[in-house]
Short mmCIF file of C-alpha atoms in Angstrom, two decimals:
data_model
loop_
_atom_site.label_atom_id
_atom_site.label_comp_id
_atom_site.label_asym_id
_atom_site.label_seq_id
_atom_site.Cartn_x
_atom_site.Cartn_y
_atom_site.Cartn_z
CA MET A 1 34.34 18.00 54.19
CA SER A 2 30.58 17.66 53.37
CA ALA A 3 31.34 16.72 49.76
CA SER A 4 33.73 14.00 50.94
CA ARG A 5 30.99 12.62 53.14
CA SER A 6 28.39 12.67 50.29
CA VAL A 7 30.84 10.72 48.07
CA GLN A 8 31.44 8.14 50.96
CA LEU A 9 27.75 7.63 51.78
CA PRO A 10 26.76 5.48 48.65
CA ARG A 11 29.81 3.38 49.25
CA LEU A 12 28.84 2.67 52.86
CA LEU A 13 25.34 1.91 51.95
CA SER A 14 26.40 -0.51 49.33
CA ARG A 15 28.74 -2.27 51.64
CA ALA A 16 26.12 -2.53 54.33
CA ALA A 17 23.67 -4.14 51.78
CA LYS A 18 26.28 -6.65 50.72
CA LEU A 19 26.78 -7.54 54.44
CA ALA A 20 23.16 -7.88 55.09
CA THR A 21 22.52 -10.19 52.19
CA PRO A 22 24.24 -13.33 53.57
CA ALA A 23 22.49 -13.11 56.93
CA THR A 24 19.02 -12.91 55.17
CA ALA A 25 19.95 -15.84 52.99
CA ARG A 26 21.09 -17.82 56.06
CA LEU A 27 17.85 -17.00 57.88
CA ALA A 28 15.74 -18.05 54.93
CA ALA A 29 17.68 -21.35 54.54
CA ILE A 30 17.32 -22.08 58.27
CA ARG A 31 13.61 -21.47 58.18
CA ALA A 32 13.19 -23.60 55.02
CA SER A 33 15.05 -26.45 56.77
CA ALA A 34 12.93 -26.11 59.89
CA ARG A 35 9.74 -26.54 57.81
CA GLN A 36 10.97 -29.81 56.28
CA MET A 37 9.32 -32.54 58.34
CA SER A 38 9.53 -36.17 57.34
CA THR A 39 6.16 -37.97 57.96
CA ALA A 40 5.02 -41.39 59.01
CA ARG A 41 1.59 -42.40 57.87
CA VAL A 42 -0.81 -44.01 60.12
CA SER A 43 -3.04 -46.89 58.84
CA THR A 44 -5.60 -49.20 60.26
CA ARG A 45 -4.92 -52.86 60.99
CA SER A 46 -7.39 -54.18 58.48
CA ASN A 47 -6.03 -54.82 54.93
CA GLY A 48 -3.35 -52.17 55.40
CA LEU A 49 -5.78 -49.37 54.44
CA ARG A 50 -4.23 -45.95 55.10
CA THR A 51 -6.09 -43.10 56.74
CA ALA A 52 -5.62 -39.28 56.64
CA PRO A 53 -3.69 -38.50 59.84
CA PHE A 54 0.06 -37.96 59.82
CA VAL A 55 2.56 -37.70 62.55
CA ARG A 56 5.70 -35.53 62.43
CA ALA A 57 9.16 -37.07 62.75
CA ARG A 58 11.69 -34.25 63.13
CA GLN A 59 15.37 -34.35 62.30
CA TYR A 60 17.78 -33.72 65.12
CA SER A 61 21.55 -33.84 65.64
CA SER A 62 24.08 -32.83 68.36
CA LYS A 63 27.59 -33.30 69.43
CA SER A 64 26.71 -36.39 71.47
CA TYR A 65 24.11 -37.97 69.14
CA PRO A 66 24.18 -38.53 65.48
CA GLU A 67 21.34 -37.26 63.15
CA HIS A 68 18.04 -38.89 63.92
CA GLN A 69 14.23 -38.54 63.77
CA LEU A 70 12.19 -38.21 66.87
CA VAL A 71 8.78 -39.81 66.26
CA GLY A 72 5.75 -38.49 68.06
CA MET A 73 2.30 -39.90 69.16
CA PRO A 74 -0.05 -39.51 66.18
CA ALA A 75 -3.56 -37.92 66.38
CA LEU A 76 -5.65 -40.72 64.80
CA SER A 77 -9.14 -39.19 65.23
CA PRO A 78 -10.65 -35.75 65.78
CA THR A 79 -11.46 -36.47 69.38
CA MET A 80 -8.07 -38.03 70.27
CA THR A 81 -5.92 -36.04 72.65
CA GLN A 82 -3.87 -38.88 74.02
CA GLY A 83 -3.24 -42.57 73.38
CA ASN A 84 -1.94 -45.84 74.79
CA VAL A 85 1.05 -47.66 73.41
CA GLY A 86 0.25 -51.23 72.47
CA GLN A 87 2.61 -54.03 71.14
CA TRP A 88 5.74 -52.90 69.33
CA GLN A 89 6.06 -54.75 66.03
CA LYS A 90 9.66 -53.67 65.64
CA GLN A 91 12.55 -54.01 68.07
CA VAL A 92 15.60 -51.88 68.53
CA GLY A 93 18.07 -52.44 65.70
CA ASP A 94 15.37 -53.61 63.28
CA ARG A 95 15.37 -52.25 59.79
CA ILE A 96 12.27 -50.45 58.79
CA GLU A 97 10.88 -50.35 55.31
CA PRO A 98 8.20 -47.88 54.03
CA GLY A 99 4.78 -49.16 55.14
CA ASP A 100 6.10 -51.43 57.91
CA VAL A 101 3.98 -51.44 61.15
CA LEU A 102 5.99 -49.75 63.88
CA VAL A 103 3.63 -50.12 66.84
CA GLU A 104 0.05 -50.58 67.73
CA ILE A 105 -1.74 -47.46 69.09
CA GLU A 106 -4.93 -47.65 71.24
CA THR A 107 -7.03 -44.56 70.65
CA ASP A 108 -10.23 -43.45 72.39
CA LYS A 109 -12.24 -45.83 70.03
CA ALA A 110 -9.92 -48.51 68.54
CA GLN A 111 -6.71 -50.18 68.27
CA MET A 112 -4.70 -49.21 65.14
CA ASP A 113 -1.45 -50.06 63.44
CA PHE A 114 1.04 -47.17 63.03
CA GLU A 115 2.93 -47.55 59.69
CA PHE A 116 6.18 -45.78 59.08
CA GLN A 117 6.60 -44.49 55.60
CA GLU A 118 10.40 -43.95 55.49
CA GLU A 119 13.50 -46.11 55.48
CA GLY A 120 15.78 -46.48 58.58
CA TYR A 121 16.52 -48.41 61.73
CA LEU A 122 14.75 -48.30 65.10
CA ALA A 123 17.39 -46.86 67.51
CA LYS A 124 15.28 -46.47 70.68
CA ILE A 125 11.85 -47.03 72.04
CA LEU A 126 10.88 -44.13 74.17
CA ALA A 127 7.34 -45.38 75.05
CA PRO A 128 7.34 -49.03 75.82
CA THR A 129 4.34 -51.40 75.54
CA GLY A 130 1.64 -50.38 78.07
CA THR A 131 2.43 -46.74 78.34
CA LYS A 132 -0.86 -45.01 79.12
CA ASP A 133 -2.24 -41.51 78.31
CA LEU A 134 0.58 -40.29 76.15
CA GLY A 135 -0.24 -36.89 74.72
CA ILE A 136 -0.19 -36.13 70.98
CA ASP A 137 3.27 -35.40 69.59
CA SER A 138 4.96 -36.95 72.66
CA PRO A 139 8.06 -38.84 71.61
CA VAL A 140 7.54 -42.63 71.17
CA ALA A 141 10.65 -43.66 69.15
CA ILE A 142 13.92 -42.65 67.53
CA ILE A 143 14.74 -43.60 63.95
CA VAL A 144 18.21 -43.34 62.33
CA GLU A 145 19.36 -43.84 58.72
CA ASN A 146 22.42 -45.77 59.42
CA GLU A 147 22.54 -49.02 61.36
CA ALA A 148 25.88 -48.05 62.90
CA ASP A 149 24.15 -45.16 64.68
CA VAL A 150 21.78 -47.37 66.70
CA ALA A 151 24.33 -48.07 69.39
CA ALA A 152 24.79 -44.40 70.24
CA PHE A 153 21.26 -44.21 71.62
CA ALA A 154 21.49 -47.18 74.01
CA ASP A 155 21.68 -44.81 77.06
CA TYR A 156 19.57 -42.07 75.45
CA SER A 157 17.16 -40.17 77.79
CA PRO A 158 14.73 -37.58 76.56
CA ASP A 159 15.15 -35.67 79.88
CA ALA A 160 19.02 -35.64 79.49
CA LYS A 161 18.82 -34.67 75.88
CA ALA A 162 16.15 -31.98 76.36
CA GLU A 163 15.03 -32.02 72.72
CA ALA A 164 11.82 -30.21 73.27
CA ALA A 165 12.81 -27.80 70.50
CA PRO A 166 14.80 -28.87 67.43
CA VAL A 167 18.18 -27.32 66.44
CA GLN A 168 16.55 -25.58 63.54
CA GLU A 169 13.99 -23.67 65.73
CA ALA A 170 16.81 -22.68 68.07
CA ALA A 171 18.65 -21.24 65.16
CA VAL A 172 15.65 -19.37 63.85
CA ALA A 173 15.07 -17.98 67.26
CA LYS A 174 18.65 -16.75 67.37
CA GLU A 175 18.58 -15.13 63.99
CA GLU A 176 15.20 -13.52 64.81
CA ALA A 177 16.77 -12.15 67.94
CA LYS A 178 19.48 -10.40 65.84
CA GLU A 179 16.87 -8.74 63.60
CA THR A 180 15.42 -6.56 66.36
CA ALA A 181 17.13 -3.98 68.46
CA ALA A 182 14.45 -4.12 71.19
CA PRO A 183 15.65 -5.96 74.35
CA ALA A 184 14.31 -9.52 74.89
CA LYS A 185 11.61 -9.67 77.63
CA ALA A 186 11.78 -12.08 80.62
CA SER A 187 10.74 -15.64 79.95
CA THR A 188 7.70 -15.11 82.13
CA SER A 189 6.51 -11.99 80.20
CA SER A 190 3.62 -11.82 77.72
CA PRO A 191 4.48 -13.14 74.19
CA VAL A 192 6.39 -10.64 72.00
CA GLU A 193 4.31 -9.03 69.30
CA SER A 194 5.28 -7.45 66.05
CA GLY A 195 2.34 -5.38 65.06
CA ASP A 196 -0.51 -7.98 65.17
CA ARG A 197 1.88 -10.97 65.29
CA ILE A 198 2.30 -13.23 68.29
CA PHE A 199 5.34 -15.46 68.33
CA ALA A 200 4.30 -19.06 68.98
CA SER A 201 5.35 -22.42 67.75
CA PRO A 202 3.09 -24.16 65.08
CA LEU A 203 2.21 -26.93 67.66
CA ALA A 204 1.32 -24.30 70.28
CA LYS A 205 -0.97 -22.50 67.81
CA MET A 206 -2.68 -25.67 66.90
CA LEU A 207 -3.32 -26.67 70.61
CA ALA A 208 -4.58 -23.13 71.34
CA LYS A 209 -7.12 -23.40 68.43
CA GLU A 210 -8.32 -26.75 69.63
CA LYS A 211 -8.75 -25.47 73.24
CA ASN A 212 -10.19 -22.13 72.29
CA ILE A 213 -7.35 -20.24 73.97
CA ASP A 214 -6.50 -16.68 73.10
CA LEU A 215 -2.70 -16.57 72.50
CA ALA A 216 -2.70 -12.94 73.55
CA GLN A 217 -3.48 -14.16 77.09
CA VAL A 218 -0.69 -16.74 77.21
CA LYS A 219 2.66 -15.99 78.72
CA GLY A 220 5.50 -17.53 76.66
CA THR A 221 8.37 -19.28 78.19
CA GLY A 222 10.36 -19.87 75.01
CA PRO A 223 13.12 -17.63 73.38
CA ARG A 224 11.93 -13.88 73.40
CA GLY A 225 8.76 -14.88 75.12
CA ARG A 226 7.73 -17.25 72.33
CA ILE A 227 4.69 -19.52 73.31
CA VAL A 228 5.47 -23.26 73.17
CA LYS A 229 3.45 -26.40 73.71
CA ALA A 230 4.02 -26.38 77.48
CA ASP A 231 2.57 -22.84 77.82
CA ILE A 232 -0.72 -23.96 76.21
CA GLU A 233 -0.98 -27.16 78.20
CA GLY A 234 -0.37 -25.28 81.48
CA PHE A 235 -2.38 -22.19 80.59
CA VAL A 236 -4.87 -21.10 83.29
CA ALA A 237 -7.63 -18.61 82.56
CA PRO A 238 -7.13 -15.09 84.03
CA VAL A 239 -10.04 -15.50 86.40
CA VAL A 240 -8.51 -18.48 87.88
CA GLU A 241 -5.06 -16.87 88.26
CA LYS A 242 -6.60 -14.12 90.32
CA ALA A 243 -8.01 -16.73 92.81
CA ALA A 244 -4.67 -18.36 93.33
CA PRO A 245 -1.10 -17.41 92.60
CA ALA A 246 0.57 -19.18 89.67
CA PRO A 247 2.88 -21.46 91.75
CA ALA A 248 -0.11 -22.69 93.75
CA ALA A 249 -2.02 -23.42 90.51
CA LYS A 250 0.59 -26.00 89.52
CA ALA A 251 0.10 -28.03 92.56
CA PRO A 252 -3.29 -29.44 91.72
CA LYS A 253 -2.09 -30.39 88.17
CA ALA A 254 0.81 -32.35 89.66
CA ALA A 255 -1.43 -33.94 92.13
CA ALA A 256 -3.83 -34.95 89.35
CA LYS A 257 -0.98 -36.71 87.49
CA ALA A 258 -0.15 -38.83 90.59
CA ALA A 259 -1.78 -42.29 90.77
CA PRO A 260 -4.46 -42.56 93.36
CA ALA A 261 -3.36 -44.02 96.63
CA ALA A 262 -4.48 -47.68 97.24
CA PRO A 263 -7.51 -47.49 99.66
CA SER A 264 -6.97 -48.97 103.08
CA VAL A 265 -8.65 -52.24 104.09
CA SER A 266 -11.42 -50.34 105.94
CA ALA A 267 -12.23 -48.22 102.96
CA GLY A 268 -15.56 -49.02 101.28
CA TYR A 269 -14.71 -48.15 97.68
CA THR A 270 -12.28 -48.73 94.82
CA ASP A 271 -10.95 -46.06 92.57
CA ILE A 272 -11.01 -47.11 88.98
CA PRO A 273 -8.71 -45.30 86.53
CA LEU A 274 -10.52 -43.72 83.56
CA THR A 275 -9.89 -45.23 80.13
CA ASN A 276 -9.43 -43.04 77.09
CA MET A 277 -12.88 -44.19 75.85
CA ARG A 278 -14.51 -43.31 79.07
CA LYS A 279 -12.94 -39.78 79.10
CA VAL A 280 -14.22 -39.18 75.53
CA ILE A 281 -17.69 -40.44 76.46
CA ALA A 282 -17.85 -38.20 79.52
CA THR A 283 -16.73 -35.16 77.51
CA ARG A 284 -18.94 -35.59 74.49
CA LEU A 285 -22.16 -36.47 76.26
CA THR A 286 -21.68 -33.63 78.80
CA GLU A 287 -21.23 -31.22 75.96
CA ALA A 288 -24.21 -32.70 74.09
CA LYS A 289 -26.55 -32.59 77.09
CA SER A 290 -25.64 -29.05 78.10
CA THR A 291 -25.38 -27.46 74.64
CA ILE A 292 -28.06 -29.15 72.58
CA PRO A 293 -31.75 -28.23 73.16
CA HIS A 294 -33.24 -31.65 73.42
CA TYR A 295 -36.89 -32.47 73.20
CA TYR A 296 -38.57 -35.94 73.26
CA LEU A 297 -41.40 -37.65 71.32
CA THR A 298 -42.80 -41.01 72.22
CA GLN A 299 -44.64 -43.57 70.02
CA ASN A 300 -46.20 -47.01 70.64
CA ILE A 301 -45.88 -49.47 67.81
CA THR A 302 -47.70 -52.77 67.29
CA MET A 303 -45.08 -55.39 66.28
CA ASP A 304 -47.22 -58.39 65.40
CA ASN A 305 -46.66 -58.05 61.74
CA VAL A 306 -42.87 -57.64 62.17
CA ASN A 307 -42.61 -60.59 64.33
CA LYS A 308 -44.60 -62.86 61.90
CA LEU A 309 -42.46 -61.65 58.91
CA ARG A 310 -39.20 -62.13 60.91
CA LYS A 311 -40.20 -65.64 61.89
CA SER A 312 -41.16 -66.52 58.30
CA LEU A 313 -37.88 -65.14 56.77
CA ASN A 314 -35.65 -66.84 59.43
CA SER A 315 -37.29 -70.13 58.84
CA ALA A 316 -36.57 -69.89 55.09
CA ALA A 317 -33.06 -68.81 55.69
CA ASN A 318 -31.53 -72.26 56.03
CA GLY A 319 -28.91 -70.90 58.50
CA LEU A 320 -27.62 -68.24 56.05
CA TYR A 321 -28.89 -65.38 58.11
CA LYS A 322 -30.90 -64.59 61.26
CA LEU A 323 -32.85 -61.38 61.32
CA SER A 324 -33.33 -59.47 64.64
CA VAL A 325 -36.00 -56.93 65.63
CA ASN A 326 -33.30 -54.35 65.62
CA ASP A 327 -32.58 -55.10 61.85
CA PHE A 328 -36.13 -54.15 61.10
CA VAL A 329 -35.82 -51.08 63.38
CA ILE A 330 -32.81 -49.91 61.48
CA LYS A 331 -34.36 -50.42 58.04
CA ALA A 332 -37.61 -48.78 59.11
CA ALA A 333 -35.61 -45.76 60.47
CA ALA A 334 -33.69 -45.53 57.22
CA SER A 335 -36.97 -45.55 55.16
CA ALA A 336 -38.43 -42.90 57.44
CA LEU A 337 -35.38 -40.74 57.06
CA ARG A 338 -35.85 -40.99 53.32
CA ASP A 339 -39.39 -39.84 53.68
CA VAL A 340 -38.59 -36.98 56.19
CA PRO A 341 -35.08 -35.85 55.14
CA ASP A 342 -35.15 -32.93 57.54
CA VAL A 343 -34.50 -35.33 60.40
CA ASN A 344 -31.49 -36.91 58.40
CA SER A 345 -29.40 -33.81 59.05
CA SER A 346 -26.63 -32.56 61.36
CA TRP A 347 -25.80 -29.25 62.98
CA GLN A 348 -22.62 -27.76 61.68
CA GLY A 349 -22.52 -24.46 63.54
CA GLU A 350 -23.09 -22.00 60.76
CA PHE A 351 -25.30 -24.27 58.66
CA VAL A 352 -27.40 -27.43 58.67
CA ARG A 353 -26.11 -30.26 56.53
CA GLN A 354 -28.82 -32.56 55.05
CA HIS A 355 -27.48 -36.00 54.22
CA HIS A 356 -28.46 -37.81 51.01
CA HIS A 357 -28.31 -41.32 52.57
CA ALA A 358 -29.29 -42.79 55.87
CA ASP A 359 -25.86 -43.72 57.53
CA ILE A 360 -27.15 -45.00 60.84
CA ALA A 361 -24.94 -45.33 63.86
CA VAL A 362 -25.88 -48.28 66.01
CA ALA A 363 -25.10 -47.90 69.75
CA ALA A 364 -23.14 -50.87 70.98
CA SER A 365 -21.90 -51.74 74.46
CA THR A 366 -18.34 -52.91 74.80
CA PRO A 367 -16.20 -53.77 77.90
CA ALA A 368 -14.41 -50.38 77.47
CA GLY A 369 -17.59 -48.37 76.99
CA LEU A 370 -20.19 -47.25 74.52
CA ILE A 371 -19.33 -47.10 70.80
CA THR A 372 -21.40 -46.23 67.67
CA PRO A 373 -20.36 -48.24 64.60
CA ILE A 374 -22.01 -46.85 61.42
CA VAL A 375 -24.04 -48.84 58.84
CA ARG A 376 -23.71 -46.82 55.70
CA THR A 377 -26.52 -46.26 53.10
CA CYS A 378 -29.08 -48.26 55.04
CA ASP A 379 -31.79 -46.77 52.76
CA ALA A 380 -30.25 -48.73 49.81
CA LYS A 381 -29.67 -51.99 51.64
CA GLY A 382 -31.89 -54.95 52.33
CA LEU A 383 -32.57 -56.51 55.75
CA LYS A 384 -30.05 -59.34 55.11
CA ALA A 385 -27.25 -56.95 54.39
CA ILE A 386 -28.03 -54.73 57.30
CA SER A 387 -28.22 -57.63 59.60
CA SER A 388 -24.79 -59.03 58.45
CA GLU A 389 -23.09 -55.63 58.58
CA VAL A 390 -24.46 -54.93 62.06
CA ARG A 391 -23.12 -58.23 63.45
CA ASP A 392 -19.68 -57.73 61.96
CA LEU A 393 -19.36 -54.14 63.22
CA VAL A 394 -20.50 -54.97 66.76
CA THR A 395 -18.23 -57.96 66.89
CA ARG A 396 -15.23 -56.00 65.87
CA ALA A 397 -16.24 -53.11 68.05
CA ARG A 398 -16.07 -55.39 71.17
CA ALA A 399 -12.63 -56.61 70.01
CA ASN A 400 -11.42 -53.05 69.61
CA LYS A 401 -10.76 -53.62 65.93
CA LEU A 402 -12.80 -50.95 64.22
CA LYS A 403 -11.38 -48.53 61.54
CA PRO A 404 -11.92 -44.78 62.19
CA GLU A 405 -14.27 -44.40 59.29
CA GLU A 406 -16.56 -47.12 60.72
CA PHE A 407 -17.36 -45.11 63.86
CA GLN A 408 -16.90 -41.51 62.79
CA GLY A 409 -19.66 -39.54 61.07
CA GLY A 410 -23.14 -40.87 60.32
CA SER A 411 -26.41 -39.01 60.12
CA PHE A 412 -28.78 -40.68 62.70
CA THR A 413 -28.37 -42.96 65.81
CA VAL A 414 -30.35 -45.91 67.03
CA SER A 415 -30.05 -47.11 70.64
CA ASN A 416 -31.83 -50.35 71.56
CA LEU A 417 -32.08 -51.50 75.17
CA GLY A 418 -35.07 -53.81 74.60
CA MET A 419 -32.97 -56.87 74.98
CA PHE A 420 -32.40 -55.84 78.59
CA GLY A 421 -36.10 -55.54 79.30
CA ILE A 422 -36.08 -51.67 79.39
CA SER A 423 -39.59 -50.53 78.31
CA SER A 424 -38.56 -46.87 77.40
CA PHE A 425 -35.71 -44.48 77.95
CA SER A 426 -34.53 -41.03 76.82
CA ALA A 427 -31.18 -41.14 74.96
CA ILE A 428 -28.71 -38.27 74.67
CA ILE A 429 -28.13 -36.96 71.11
CA ASN A 430 -24.86 -38.10 69.46
CA PRO A 431 -23.51 -34.82 67.96
CA PRO A 432 -23.47 -33.65 65.25
CA HIS A 433 -26.53 -35.83 64.60
CA ALA A 434 -29.86 -34.07 64.95
CA ALA A 435 -31.69 -36.95 66.54
CA ILE A 436 -31.35 -40.34 68.20
CA LEU A 437 -34.07 -43.08 68.36
CA SER A 438 -34.24 -45.05 71.72
CA VAL A 439 -35.99 -48.43 71.35
CA GLY A 440 -37.58 -50.38 74.25
CA THR A 441 -38.61 -53.98 74.70
CA THR A 442 -41.62 -55.55 73.12
CA GLU A 443 -44.43 -56.20 75.63
CA THR A 444 -47.79 -57.97 75.38
CA LYS A 445 -50.70 -55.65 75.95
CA LEU A 446 -54.51 -55.85 75.82
CA VAL A 447 -56.21 -53.37 73.47
CA LEU A 448 -59.84 -52.76 72.50
CA ASP A 449 -61.04 -54.84 69.50
CA GLU A 450 -64.60 -54.52 68.43
CA ALA A 451 -64.27 -57.46 66.04
CA SER A 452 -63.35 -59.86 68.84
CA GLU A 453 -66.01 -61.74 70.78
CA LYS A 454 -64.37 -60.68 73.99
CA GLY A 455 -64.02 -57.02 72.88
CA PHE A 456 -60.29 -56.94 73.27
CA LYS A 457 -57.25 -58.66 71.93
CA ALA A 458 -53.61 -59.15 72.89
CA VAL A 459 -50.92 -57.38 70.80
CA GLU A 460 -47.15 -57.13 70.95
CA ASN A 461 -46.26 -53.49 71.66
CA MET A 462 -43.01 -51.62 71.41
CA SER A 463 -42.29 -48.17 72.76
CA VAL A 464 -39.81 -45.79 71.04
CA GLN A 465 -38.65 -42.31 71.86
CA LEU A 466 -37.10 -39.73 69.56
CA SER A 467 -34.66 -37.30 71.10
CA ALA A 468 -34.34 -34.48 68.63
CA ASP A 469 -32.24 -31.24 68.32
CA HIS A 470 -34.65 -28.33 68.26
CA ARG A 471 -32.12 -26.25 66.35
CA VAL A 472 -32.57 -28.61 63.36
CA VAL A 473 -35.77 -30.61 63.82
CA ASP A 474 -39.04 -28.87 64.74
CA GLY A 475 -41.56 -30.79 66.82
CA ALA A 476 -43.95 -31.31 63.88
CA THR A 477 -41.11 -32.68 61.83
CA GLY A 478 -40.13 -35.05 64.47
CA ALA A 479 -43.66 -36.16 64.70
CA LEU A 480 -43.84 -36.85 61.00
CA PHE A 481 -40.76 -38.96 61.21
CA LEU A 482 -42.25 -41.13 64.03
CA LYS A 483 -45.49 -41.52 62.08
CA ALA A 484 -43.58 -42.82 59.01
CA PHE A 485 -41.41 -45.02 61.27
CA LYS A 486 -44.51 -46.58 62.87
CA GLY A 487 -46.12 -47.13 59.40
CA TYR A 488 -43.21 -49.13 58.11
CA LEU A 489 -43.00 -51.37 61.25
CA GLU A 490 -46.78 -52.01 61.47
CA ASN A 491 -46.77 -52.77 57.70
CA PRO A 492 -43.21 -54.15 57.09
CA LEU A 493 -43.80 -55.27 53.55
CA THR A 494 -43.85 -51.58 52.53
CA MET A 495 -40.10 -51.47 53.38
CA LEU A 496 -39.48 -53.92 50.49
CA LEU A 497 -41.08 -51.50 47.91
#
């Protein structure tokens, strides 16, 4: 009897291996299919220049709808978490060629064109023009390969379809469930772990990383406790959960989404909804002021020679250009950064990056809020080039037409409120820059002058203040920068050397 069993055992093992092979192959094929994502490239409006961000457009199919691609809201900048939908350049039924502009997207800083990089037909617009605060990856449109399939989506509704997870992911979850003999936990349980592995969708992992959320603390609601996007967005820190039960914690979130009620006639206020730009400004400046160790240095500069040179150059321009005091300030700052490169640096967390050129961000006020377009390589440009570029950037910034690379990055910031009559102010550092120069107005003051018969003379005086990051720039280094900056403005011809 034992001999018979020993003979049959290899046969049974061989048969089990053959049966297991097709299932493994099927699982690998399903996983490979789920990883294949078609992409739509996003580009800026100007000259059709393409930028780095991509947006995923997943393939779907079901019994009621033909195969199609669900296109999501793209992330067009590092700070963008949501966007507004502008004018659609394609209508339902229109054919789309690679590179065609699908829709305009309003980010936190600019309005950009969204170019689709595949062929197909626009079957459904899920986010019409005017849609506000649409989160990243939220569905905006449906694309199909065949024109005949467009009509099938006439009554399509995302809520009815419930396509939050693609068919491929569902299949993967089903196959993974067969691989383990352990019983599946409840949907509200902690995420299933295999050794050190936590099951979470790629999008959930990305959002958790951006928000510094530990996946081990998140309760998954997907198959087998898998963490999905909704779990990350609705995650509440454990300390908060102890203060209030989970169902009650959802109520404030729902209330926050509701539009503010219109004030009564007797109310003495008006609630103004926040724009994307205002939200980003609030977040970044709060973070900068609370995490960067600011210190401030003030310097008074005699502007007589600058004013004389400016007047002379503008008179000889014959209308070709018109230099402003701010143009001289930017050029002088670039020259001082060249002399004191430690100020031309940025804090990168684990290291300090020292920049080789003075890429100066110029604070500009727009109807939507503050934005800082960047004049690149100011140290290598003349006053005329700087003046022309500043005017162009500020004009397009106020029209919401800047490209991402025109307001992201830089190495130093200049903020000038002199045209508003402000004598001096303390600016907040624009991270990751190590310093920002705040410029006040030019005022006439009396100073002692032994060579004058009266013993004094009137001079044009301008006050500037340097806000510096003490993690990067020491006080003595900041003082050297202001000394060099003052020297260039009081003797402006040295900037031409």
